[in-house]
Short mmCIF file of C-alpha atoms and ligand atoms in Angstrom, two decimals:
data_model
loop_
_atom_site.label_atom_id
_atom_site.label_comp_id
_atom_site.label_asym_id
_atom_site.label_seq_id
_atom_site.Cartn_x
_atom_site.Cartn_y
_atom_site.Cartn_z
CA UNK A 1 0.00 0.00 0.00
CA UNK A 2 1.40 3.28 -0.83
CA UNK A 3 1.15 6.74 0.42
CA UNK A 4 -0.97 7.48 -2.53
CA UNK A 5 -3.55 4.66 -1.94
CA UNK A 6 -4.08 6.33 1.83
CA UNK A 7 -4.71 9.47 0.39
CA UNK A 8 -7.26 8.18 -2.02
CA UNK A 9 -8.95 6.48 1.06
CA UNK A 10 -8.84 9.36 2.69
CA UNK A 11 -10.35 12.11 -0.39
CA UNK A 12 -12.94 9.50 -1.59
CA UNK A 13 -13.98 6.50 1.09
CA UNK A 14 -16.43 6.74 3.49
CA UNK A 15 -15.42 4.83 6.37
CA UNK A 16 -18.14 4.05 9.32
CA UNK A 17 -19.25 7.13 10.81
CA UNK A 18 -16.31 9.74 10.19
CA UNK A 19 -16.31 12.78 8.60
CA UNK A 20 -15.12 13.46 4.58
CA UNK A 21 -13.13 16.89 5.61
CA UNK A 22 -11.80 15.69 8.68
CA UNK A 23 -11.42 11.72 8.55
CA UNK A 24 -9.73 9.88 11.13
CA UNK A 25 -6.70 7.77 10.47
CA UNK A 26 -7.33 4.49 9.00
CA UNK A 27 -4.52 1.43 9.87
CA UNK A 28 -3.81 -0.80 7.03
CA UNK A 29 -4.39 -4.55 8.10
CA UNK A 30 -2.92 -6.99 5.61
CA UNK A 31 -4.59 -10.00 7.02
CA UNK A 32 -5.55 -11.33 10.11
CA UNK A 33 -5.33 -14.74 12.13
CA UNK A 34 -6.67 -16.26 15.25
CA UNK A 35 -6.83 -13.37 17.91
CA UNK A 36 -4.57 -11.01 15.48
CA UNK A 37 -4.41 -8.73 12.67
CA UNK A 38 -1.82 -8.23 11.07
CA UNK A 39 -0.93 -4.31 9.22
CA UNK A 40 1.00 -3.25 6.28
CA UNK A 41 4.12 -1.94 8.25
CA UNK A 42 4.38 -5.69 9.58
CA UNK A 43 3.02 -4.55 13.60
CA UNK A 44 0.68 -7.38 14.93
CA UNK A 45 -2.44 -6.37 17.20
CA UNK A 46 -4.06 -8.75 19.46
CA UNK A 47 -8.11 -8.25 18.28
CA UNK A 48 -10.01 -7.05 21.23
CA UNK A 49 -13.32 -5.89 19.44
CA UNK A 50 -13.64 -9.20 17.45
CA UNK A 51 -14.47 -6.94 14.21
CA UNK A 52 -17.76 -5.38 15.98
CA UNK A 53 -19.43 -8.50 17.82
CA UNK A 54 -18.86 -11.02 14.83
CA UNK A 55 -15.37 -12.84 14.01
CA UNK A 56 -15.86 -15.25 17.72
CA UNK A 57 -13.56 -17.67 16.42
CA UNK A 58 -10.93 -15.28 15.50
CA UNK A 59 -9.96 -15.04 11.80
CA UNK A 60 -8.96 -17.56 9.35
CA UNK A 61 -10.18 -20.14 10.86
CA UNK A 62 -9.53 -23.63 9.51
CA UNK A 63 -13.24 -24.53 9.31
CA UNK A 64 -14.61 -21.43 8.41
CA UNK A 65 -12.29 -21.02 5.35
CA UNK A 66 -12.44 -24.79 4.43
CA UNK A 67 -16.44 -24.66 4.45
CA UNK A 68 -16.54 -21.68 2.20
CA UNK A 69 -14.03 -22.82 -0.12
CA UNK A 70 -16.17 -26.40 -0.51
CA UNK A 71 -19.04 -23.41 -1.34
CA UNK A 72 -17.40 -21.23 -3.55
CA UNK A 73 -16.88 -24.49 -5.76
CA UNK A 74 -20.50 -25.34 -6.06
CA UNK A 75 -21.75 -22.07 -6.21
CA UNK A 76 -21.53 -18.61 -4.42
CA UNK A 77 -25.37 -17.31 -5.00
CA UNK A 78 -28.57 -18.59 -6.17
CA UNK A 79 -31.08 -16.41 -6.25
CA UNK A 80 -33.90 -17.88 -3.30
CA UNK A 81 -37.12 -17.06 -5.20
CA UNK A 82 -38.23 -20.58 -6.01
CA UNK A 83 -35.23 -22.16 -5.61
CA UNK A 84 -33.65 -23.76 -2.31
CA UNK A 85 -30.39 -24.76 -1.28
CA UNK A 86 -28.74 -27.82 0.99
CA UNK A 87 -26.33 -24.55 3.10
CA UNK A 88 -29.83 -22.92 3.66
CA UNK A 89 -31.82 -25.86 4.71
CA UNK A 90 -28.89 -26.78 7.13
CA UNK A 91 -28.49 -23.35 8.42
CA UNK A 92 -32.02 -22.64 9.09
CA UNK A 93 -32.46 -26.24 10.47
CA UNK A 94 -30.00 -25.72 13.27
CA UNK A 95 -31.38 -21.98 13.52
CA UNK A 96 -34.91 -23.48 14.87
CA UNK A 97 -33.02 -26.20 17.27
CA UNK A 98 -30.92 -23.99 19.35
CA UNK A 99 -33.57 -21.36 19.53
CA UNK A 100 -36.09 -21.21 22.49
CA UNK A 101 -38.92 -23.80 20.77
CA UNK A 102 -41.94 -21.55 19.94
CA UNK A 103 -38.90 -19.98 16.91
CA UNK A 104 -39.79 -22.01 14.47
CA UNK A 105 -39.94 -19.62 11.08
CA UNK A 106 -36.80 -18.14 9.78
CA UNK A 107 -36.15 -15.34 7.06
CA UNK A 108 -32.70 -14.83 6.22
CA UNK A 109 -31.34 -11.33 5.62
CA UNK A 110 -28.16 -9.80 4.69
CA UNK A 111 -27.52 -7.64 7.60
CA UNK A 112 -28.31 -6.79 11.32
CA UNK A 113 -30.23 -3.58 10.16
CA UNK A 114 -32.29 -5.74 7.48
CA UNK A 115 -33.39 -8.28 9.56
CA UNK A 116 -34.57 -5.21 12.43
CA UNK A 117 -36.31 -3.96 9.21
CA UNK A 118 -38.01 -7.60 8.78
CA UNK A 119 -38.93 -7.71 12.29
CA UNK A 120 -40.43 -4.61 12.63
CA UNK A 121 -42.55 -5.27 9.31
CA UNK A 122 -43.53 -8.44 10.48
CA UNK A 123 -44.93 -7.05 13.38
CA UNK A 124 -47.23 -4.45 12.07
CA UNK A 125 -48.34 -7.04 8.69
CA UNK A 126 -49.15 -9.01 11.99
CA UNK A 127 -51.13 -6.57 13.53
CA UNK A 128 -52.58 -5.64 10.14
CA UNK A 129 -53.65 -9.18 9.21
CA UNK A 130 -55.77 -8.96 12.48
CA UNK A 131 -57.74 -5.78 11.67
CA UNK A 132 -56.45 -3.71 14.06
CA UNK A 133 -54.22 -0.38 13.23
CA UNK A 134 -50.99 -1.00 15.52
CA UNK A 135 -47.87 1.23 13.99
CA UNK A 136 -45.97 1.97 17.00
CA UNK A 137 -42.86 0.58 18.82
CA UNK A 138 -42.20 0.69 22.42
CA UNK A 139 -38.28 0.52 23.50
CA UNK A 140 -35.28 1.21 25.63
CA UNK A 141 -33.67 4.84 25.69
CA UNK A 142 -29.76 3.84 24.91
CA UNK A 143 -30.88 1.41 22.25
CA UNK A 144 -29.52 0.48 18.99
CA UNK A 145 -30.73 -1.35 16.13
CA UNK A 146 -28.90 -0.34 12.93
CA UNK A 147 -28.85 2.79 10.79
CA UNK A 148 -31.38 1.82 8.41
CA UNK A 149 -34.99 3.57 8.98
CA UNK A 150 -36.95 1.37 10.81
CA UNK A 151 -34.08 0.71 12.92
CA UNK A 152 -33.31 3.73 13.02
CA UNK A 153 -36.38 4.83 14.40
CA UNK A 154 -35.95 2.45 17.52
CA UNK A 155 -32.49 3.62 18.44
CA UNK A 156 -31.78 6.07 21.38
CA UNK A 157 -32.63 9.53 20.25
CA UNK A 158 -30.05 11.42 21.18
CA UNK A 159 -27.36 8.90 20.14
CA UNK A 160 -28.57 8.82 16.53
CA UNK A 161 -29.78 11.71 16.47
CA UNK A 162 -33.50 11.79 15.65
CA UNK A 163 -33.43 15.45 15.28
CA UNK A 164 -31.72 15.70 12.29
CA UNK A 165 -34.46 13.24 10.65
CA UNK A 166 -37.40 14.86 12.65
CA UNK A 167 -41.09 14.73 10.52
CA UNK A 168 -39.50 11.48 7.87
CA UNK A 169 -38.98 8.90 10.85
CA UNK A 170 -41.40 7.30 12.56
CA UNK A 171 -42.25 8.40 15.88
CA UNK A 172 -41.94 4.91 18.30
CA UNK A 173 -41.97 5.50 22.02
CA UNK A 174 -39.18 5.47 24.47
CA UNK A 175 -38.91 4.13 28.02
CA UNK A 176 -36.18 5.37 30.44
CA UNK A 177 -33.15 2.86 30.16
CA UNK A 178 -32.91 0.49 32.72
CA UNK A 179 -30.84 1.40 35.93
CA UNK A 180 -30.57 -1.53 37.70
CA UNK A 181 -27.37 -3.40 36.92
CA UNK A 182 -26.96 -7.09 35.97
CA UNK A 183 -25.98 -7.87 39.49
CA UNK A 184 -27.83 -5.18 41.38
CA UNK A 185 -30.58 -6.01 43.83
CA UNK A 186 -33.86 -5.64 41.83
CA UNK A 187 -35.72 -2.47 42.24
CA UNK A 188 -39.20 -2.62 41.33
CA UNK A 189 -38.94 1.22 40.97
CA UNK A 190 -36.89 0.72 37.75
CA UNK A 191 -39.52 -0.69 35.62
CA UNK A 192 -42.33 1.84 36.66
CA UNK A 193 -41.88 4.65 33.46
CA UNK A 194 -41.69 1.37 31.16
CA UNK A 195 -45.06 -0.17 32.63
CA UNK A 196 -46.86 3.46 32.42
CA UNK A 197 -45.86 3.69 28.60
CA UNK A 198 -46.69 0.29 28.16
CA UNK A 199 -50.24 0.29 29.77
CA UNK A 200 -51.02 4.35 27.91
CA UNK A 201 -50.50 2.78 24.60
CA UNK A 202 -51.09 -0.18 24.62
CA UNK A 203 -53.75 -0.46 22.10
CA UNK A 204 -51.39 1.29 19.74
CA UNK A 205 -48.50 -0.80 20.41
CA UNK A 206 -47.32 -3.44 17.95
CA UNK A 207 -44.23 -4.78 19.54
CA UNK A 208 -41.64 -3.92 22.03
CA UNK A 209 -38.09 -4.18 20.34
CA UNK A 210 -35.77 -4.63 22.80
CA UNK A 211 -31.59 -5.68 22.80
CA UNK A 212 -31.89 -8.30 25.88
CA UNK A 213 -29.51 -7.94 28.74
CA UNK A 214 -26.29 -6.13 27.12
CA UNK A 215 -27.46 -2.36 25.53
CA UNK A 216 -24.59 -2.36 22.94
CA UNK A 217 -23.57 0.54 20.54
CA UNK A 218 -26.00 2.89 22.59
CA UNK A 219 -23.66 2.57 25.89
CA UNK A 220 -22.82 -0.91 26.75
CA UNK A 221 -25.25 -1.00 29.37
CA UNK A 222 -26.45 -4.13 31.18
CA UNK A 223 -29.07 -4.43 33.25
CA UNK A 224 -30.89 -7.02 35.40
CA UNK A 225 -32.55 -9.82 34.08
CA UNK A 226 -35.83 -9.17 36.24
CA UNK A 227 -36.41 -6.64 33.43
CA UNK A 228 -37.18 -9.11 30.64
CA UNK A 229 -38.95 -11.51 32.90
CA UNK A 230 -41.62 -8.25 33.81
CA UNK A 231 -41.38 -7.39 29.76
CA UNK A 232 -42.55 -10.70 28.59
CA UNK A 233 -45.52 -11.08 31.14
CA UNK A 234 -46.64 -7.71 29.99
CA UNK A 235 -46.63 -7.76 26.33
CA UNK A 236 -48.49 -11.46 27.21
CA UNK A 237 -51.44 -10.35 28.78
CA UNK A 238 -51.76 -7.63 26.17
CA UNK A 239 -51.12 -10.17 22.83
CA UNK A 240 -48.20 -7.63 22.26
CA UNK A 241 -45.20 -8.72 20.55
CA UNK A 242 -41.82 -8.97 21.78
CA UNK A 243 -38.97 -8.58 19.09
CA UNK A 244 -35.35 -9.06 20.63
CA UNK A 245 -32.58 -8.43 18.80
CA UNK A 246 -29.36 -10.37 19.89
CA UNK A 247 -27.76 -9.25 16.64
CA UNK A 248 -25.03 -8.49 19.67
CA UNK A 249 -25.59 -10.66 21.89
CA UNK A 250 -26.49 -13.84 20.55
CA UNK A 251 -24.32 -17.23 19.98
CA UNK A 252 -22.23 -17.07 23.91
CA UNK A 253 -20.95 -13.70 24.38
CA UNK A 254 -23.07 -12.88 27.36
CA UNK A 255 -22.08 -16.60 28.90
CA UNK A 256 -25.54 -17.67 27.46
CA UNK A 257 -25.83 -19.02 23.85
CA UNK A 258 -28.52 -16.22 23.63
CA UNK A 259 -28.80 -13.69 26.50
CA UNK A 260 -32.59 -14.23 26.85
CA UNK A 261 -31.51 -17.55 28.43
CA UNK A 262 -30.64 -14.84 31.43
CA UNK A 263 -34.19 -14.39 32.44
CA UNK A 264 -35.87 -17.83 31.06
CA UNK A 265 -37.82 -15.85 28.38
CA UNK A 266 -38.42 -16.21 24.69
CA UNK A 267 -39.48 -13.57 21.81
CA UNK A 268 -42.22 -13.25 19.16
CA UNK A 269 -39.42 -12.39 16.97
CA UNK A 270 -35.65 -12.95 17.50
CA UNK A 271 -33.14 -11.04 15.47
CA UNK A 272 -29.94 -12.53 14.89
CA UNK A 273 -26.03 -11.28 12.64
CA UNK A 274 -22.89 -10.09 13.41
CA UNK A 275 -21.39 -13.33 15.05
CA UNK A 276 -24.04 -15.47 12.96
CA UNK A 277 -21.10 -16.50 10.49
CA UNK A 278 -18.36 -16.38 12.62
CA UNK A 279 -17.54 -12.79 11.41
CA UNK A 280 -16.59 -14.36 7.73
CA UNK A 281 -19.71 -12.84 5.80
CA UNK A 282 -22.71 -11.05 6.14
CA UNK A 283 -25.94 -12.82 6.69
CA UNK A 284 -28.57 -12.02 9.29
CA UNK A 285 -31.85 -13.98 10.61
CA UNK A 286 -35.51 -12.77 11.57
CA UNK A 287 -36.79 -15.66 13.59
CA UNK A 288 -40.52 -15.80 14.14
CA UNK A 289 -43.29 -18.13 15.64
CA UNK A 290 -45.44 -20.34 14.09
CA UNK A 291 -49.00 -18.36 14.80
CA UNK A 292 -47.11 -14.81 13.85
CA UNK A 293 -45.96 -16.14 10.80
CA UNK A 294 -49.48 -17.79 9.95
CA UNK A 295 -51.52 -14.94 10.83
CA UNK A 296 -49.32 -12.50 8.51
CA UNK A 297 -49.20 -15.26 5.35
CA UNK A 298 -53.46 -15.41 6.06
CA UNK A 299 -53.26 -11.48 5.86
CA UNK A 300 -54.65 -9.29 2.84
CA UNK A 301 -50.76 -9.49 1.56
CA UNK A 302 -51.08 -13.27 1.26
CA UNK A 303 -47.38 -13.21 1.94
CA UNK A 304 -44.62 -11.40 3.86
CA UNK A 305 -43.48 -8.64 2.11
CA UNK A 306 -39.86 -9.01 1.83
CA UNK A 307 -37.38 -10.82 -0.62
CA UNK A 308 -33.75 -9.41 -0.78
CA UNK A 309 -31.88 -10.34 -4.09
CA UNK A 310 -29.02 -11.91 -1.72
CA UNK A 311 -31.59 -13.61 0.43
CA UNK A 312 -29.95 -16.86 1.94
CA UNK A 313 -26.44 -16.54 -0.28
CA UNK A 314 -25.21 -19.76 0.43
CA UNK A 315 -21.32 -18.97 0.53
CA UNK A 316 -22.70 -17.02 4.25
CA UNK A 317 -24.73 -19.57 4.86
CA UNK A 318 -21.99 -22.08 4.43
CA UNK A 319 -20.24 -19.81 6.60
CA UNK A 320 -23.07 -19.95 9.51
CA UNK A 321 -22.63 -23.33 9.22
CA UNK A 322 -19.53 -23.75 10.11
CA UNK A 323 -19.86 -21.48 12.88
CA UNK A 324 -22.54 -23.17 14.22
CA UNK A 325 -20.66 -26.40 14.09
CA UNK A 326 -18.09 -25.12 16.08
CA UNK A 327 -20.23 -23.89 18.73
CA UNK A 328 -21.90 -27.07 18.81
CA UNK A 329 -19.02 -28.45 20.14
CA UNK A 330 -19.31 -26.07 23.28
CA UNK A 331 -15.87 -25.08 24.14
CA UNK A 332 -16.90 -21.61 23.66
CA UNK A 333 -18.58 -21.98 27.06
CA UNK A 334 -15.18 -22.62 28.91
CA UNK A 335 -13.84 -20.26 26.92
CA UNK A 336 -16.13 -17.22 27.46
CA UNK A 337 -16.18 -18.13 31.41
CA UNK A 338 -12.47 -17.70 31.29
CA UNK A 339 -13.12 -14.67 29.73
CA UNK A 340 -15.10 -13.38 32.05
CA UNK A 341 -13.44 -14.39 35.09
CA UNK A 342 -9.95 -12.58 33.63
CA UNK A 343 -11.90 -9.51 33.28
CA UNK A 344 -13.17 -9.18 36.07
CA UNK A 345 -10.00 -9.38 38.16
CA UNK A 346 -8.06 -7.40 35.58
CA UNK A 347 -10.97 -4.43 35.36
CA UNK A 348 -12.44 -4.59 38.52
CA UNK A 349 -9.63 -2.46 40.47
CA UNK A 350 -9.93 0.40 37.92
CA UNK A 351 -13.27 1.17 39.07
CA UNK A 352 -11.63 3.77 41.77
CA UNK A 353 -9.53 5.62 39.01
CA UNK A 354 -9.92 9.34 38.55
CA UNK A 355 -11.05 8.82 34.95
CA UNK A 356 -13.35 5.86 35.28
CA UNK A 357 -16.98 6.28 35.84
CA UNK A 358 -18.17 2.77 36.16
CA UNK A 359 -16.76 -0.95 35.12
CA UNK A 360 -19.22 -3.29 34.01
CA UNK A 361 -18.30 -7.14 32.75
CA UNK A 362 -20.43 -9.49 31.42
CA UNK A 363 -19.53 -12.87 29.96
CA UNK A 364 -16.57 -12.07 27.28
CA UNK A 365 -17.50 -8.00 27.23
CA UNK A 366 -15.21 -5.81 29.35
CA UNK A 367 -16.64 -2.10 29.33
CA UNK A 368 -14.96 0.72 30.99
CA UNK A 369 -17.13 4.17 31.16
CA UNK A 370 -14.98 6.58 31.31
CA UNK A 371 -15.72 10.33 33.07
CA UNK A 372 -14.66 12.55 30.02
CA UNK A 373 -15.07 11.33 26.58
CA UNK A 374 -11.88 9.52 24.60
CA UNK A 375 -9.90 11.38 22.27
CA UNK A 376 -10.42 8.59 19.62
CA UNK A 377 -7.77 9.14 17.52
CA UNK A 378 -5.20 9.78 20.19
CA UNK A 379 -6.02 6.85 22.13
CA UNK A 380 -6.71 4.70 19.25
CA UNK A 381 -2.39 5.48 18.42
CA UNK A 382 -1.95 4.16 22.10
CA UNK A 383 -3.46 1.21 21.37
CA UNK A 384 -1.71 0.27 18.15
CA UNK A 385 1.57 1.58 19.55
CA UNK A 386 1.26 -1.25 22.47
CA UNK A 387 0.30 -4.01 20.12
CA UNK A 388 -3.82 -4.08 20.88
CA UNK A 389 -6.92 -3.59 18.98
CA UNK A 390 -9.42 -1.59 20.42
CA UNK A 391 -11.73 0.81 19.22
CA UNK A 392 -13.02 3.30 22.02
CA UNK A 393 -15.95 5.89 21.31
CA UNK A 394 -17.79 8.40 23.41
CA UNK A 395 -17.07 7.66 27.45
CA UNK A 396 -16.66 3.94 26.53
CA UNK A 397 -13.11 1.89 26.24
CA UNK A 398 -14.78 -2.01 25.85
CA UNK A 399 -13.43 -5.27 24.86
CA UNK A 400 -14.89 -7.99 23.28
CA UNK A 401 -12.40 -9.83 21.98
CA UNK A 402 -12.71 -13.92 19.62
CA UNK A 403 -13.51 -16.38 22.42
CA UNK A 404 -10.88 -18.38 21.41
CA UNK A 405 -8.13 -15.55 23.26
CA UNK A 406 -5.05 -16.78 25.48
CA UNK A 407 -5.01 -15.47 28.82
CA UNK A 408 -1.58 -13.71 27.71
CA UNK A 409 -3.20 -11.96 24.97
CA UNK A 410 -6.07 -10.93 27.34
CA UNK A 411 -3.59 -9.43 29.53
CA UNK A 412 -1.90 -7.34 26.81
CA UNK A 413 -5.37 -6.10 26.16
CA UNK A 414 -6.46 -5.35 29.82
CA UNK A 415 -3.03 -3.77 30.67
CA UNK A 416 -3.15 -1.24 27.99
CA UNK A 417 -6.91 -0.37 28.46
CA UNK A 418 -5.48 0.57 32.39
CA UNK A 419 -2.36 2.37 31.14
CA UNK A 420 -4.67 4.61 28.67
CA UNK A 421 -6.62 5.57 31.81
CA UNK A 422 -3.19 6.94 33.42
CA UNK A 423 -2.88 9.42 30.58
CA UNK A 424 -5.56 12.58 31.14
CA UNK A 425 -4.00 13.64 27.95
CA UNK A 426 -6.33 11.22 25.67
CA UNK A 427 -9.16 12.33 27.16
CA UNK A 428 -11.57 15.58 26.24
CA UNK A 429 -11.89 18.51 28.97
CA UNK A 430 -15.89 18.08 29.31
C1 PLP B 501 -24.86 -4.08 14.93
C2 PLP B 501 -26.25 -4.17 15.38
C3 PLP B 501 -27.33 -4.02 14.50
C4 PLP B 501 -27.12 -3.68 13.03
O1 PLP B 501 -26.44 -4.67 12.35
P1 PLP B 501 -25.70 -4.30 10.94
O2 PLP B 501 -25.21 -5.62 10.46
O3 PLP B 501 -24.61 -3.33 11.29
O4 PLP B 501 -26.72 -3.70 10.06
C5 PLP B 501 -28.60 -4.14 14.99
N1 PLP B 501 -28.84 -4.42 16.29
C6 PLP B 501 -27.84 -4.58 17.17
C7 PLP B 501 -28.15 -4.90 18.59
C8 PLP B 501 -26.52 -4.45 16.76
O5 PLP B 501 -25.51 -4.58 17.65
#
């Protein structure tokens, strides 16, 4: 790569959420392997964001590659409209075992945001096919679903913004976020603003559309489990549906295969991406129940409306697969308790630190809050300069990092996260 190519990256690609006159830097990776990438100037960087939620195996990965190769050699794509494939049936097969039983109707998507998009539409044709005119969504403040519309419209308000789209996005309704931590006492108090929303609207309510247990992108929060349990009895005696999107959370990173498993509950509708392939493509899933999907395919529609052209590609589906497979043999269990238990000890003691607000672990995610927000790009030069991965924004420095981690590498990663928070110089005066 030469100078020339960053400057071209720089002048003409967008990059996630950065600016075209003031971009931030952008390190080269060549490639990347187990809990590593690799960049250009030959530096290796042990991976503690596991490429946003997704790549829990690492990179590379023997199985991963070797089932997508075996695809690539059959075919890449089909299109899905009348036609079906052996990677699809397989994926979608295991999809419905390992999910709570009443999940038993899968639509593949091609990304987290589309399959928020599918879930949301599913609820109102739902509501639709019923006779009755439901069009709003209740959720969390410090939510995120994607950057599409629909998603959009569910995400926190002030995170993403909903002023600048303000009369074009739907107007969904938005409960306090909860307070009460993961391993806080429960406080019945908590869950009062949600219940009063809830019980106002709720003949105007078509789903709640929740992220269970871990709030990511919107502030890696995570709250008690009591919360979902009081949810789900709700939205029951009222017939309303309950989407939950574990587009984070879902396949171990909580310590639970899904994080609903925390409070013993199912959804209507379970979202599901990011880590669905391992991290090696993109593919997403909008699991639904029997009865919802009946009552929407009796509808006026006669069908669901949706139908992506790359619906159920099966090179990510051979992908999923493979993934799947690997979790099936359940050392990702060990693995994420090990996690866990390292991150505790090595996080834990920062909580009294001038610059730290709170410290909050959860299975294999390590989440400092921080007082005074990061200077991104200066801190994210720390990082690479000590040989770690890790991709701070607003008062957050987190870790996530492929299950499959050494303890060593864990430590390089925890160590410079607590030397970054000895350095007021990477952080912004308030
Ligand atoms: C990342 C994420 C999404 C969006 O997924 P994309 O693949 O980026 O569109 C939706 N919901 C949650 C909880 C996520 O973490």
């Amino acid at each position: 790569m030469t100078p020339s190519d960053l400057d071209f990256d720089a002048r003409h690609i967008w990059h996630p959420y950065t600016s075209m006159t003031q971009p931030l830097p952008v390190y080269p990776v060549a490639s990347a392997s187990g809990c590593e990438l690799q960049l250009e100037n030959g530096a290796t960087l042990v991976d503690g964001m596991s490429s946003w939620w997704a790549a829990i195996h690492g990179y590379n990965h023997p199985q991963l590659n070797a089932a997508m190769k075996q695809q690539i050699d059959r075919m890449s794509h089909v299109m899905f409209g009348g036609i079906t494939h052996q990677p699809a049936i397989d994926l979608c097969r295991r999809l419905v075992a390992m999910t709570p039983a009443p999940l038993e109707c899968v639509f593949l998507a091609d990304s987290g945001s589309v399959a928020v998009e599918v879930a949301m539409k599913m609820a109102l044709q739902y509501w639709h096919a019923r006779g009755e005119t439901r069009q709003r969504f209740l959720t969390l403040r410090h939510g995120y679903h994607g950057d599409t519309f629909g998603a959009m419209s569910v995400c926190c308000p002030d995170n993403s913004m909903h002023s600048l789209w303000k009369g074009y996005l739907a107007e969904n309704l938005f409960a306090p976020a909860p307070q009460v931590g993961f391993n806080d006492d429960w406080d019945e108090r908590d869950i009062v603003p949600f219940a009063r929303l809830f019980a106002a609207h709720r003949h105007d309510i078509a789903a709640v559309i929740l992220e269970p247990i871990v709030q990511g992108a919107g502030g890696m929060r995570i709250y008690h489990p009591e919360w979902l349990r009081r949810i789900r009895r709700m939205c029951d005696r009222e017939g309303i549906l309950l989407i939950a999107d574990e587009i984070a959370t879902g396949f171990g990173r909580t310590g639970k295969l899904f994080a609903c498993e925390h409070a013993g509950i199912s959804a209507d509708i379970l979202c599901l991406g990011k880590a669905l392939t391992g991290g090696a493509m993109t593919l997403s899933a909008a699991l639904t129940t029997r009865q919802v999907a009946e009552t929407i395919s009796d509808g006026a529609a006669g069908c669901f409306m949706h139908g992506p052209t790359f619906m159920g590609n099966p090179l990510a589906c051979a992908a999923a697969n493979a993934s799947l497979s690997l979790l099936e043999s359940g050392a990702w269990q060990s693995q994420v308790q090990g996690i866990e238990n390292q991150l505790e000890q090595a996080l834990r003691p920062l909580t009294g630190m001038a610059e730290v607000a709170d410290v909050r672990v959860l299975g294999a995610i390590g989440v400092v809050e921080t007082r005074r927000r990061v200077n991104m790009a200066a801190l994210q030069q720390f990082f690479v300069e000590r040989g770690v991965w890790i991709r701070p924004f607003g008062r957050l420095i987190y870790l996530m990092p492929p299950y499959l981690i050494t303890s060593s590498q864990l430590e390089k990663l925890t160590d410079a996260l607590a030397a970054a928070l000895q350095r007021p110089e990477l952080f912004l005066d308030a």
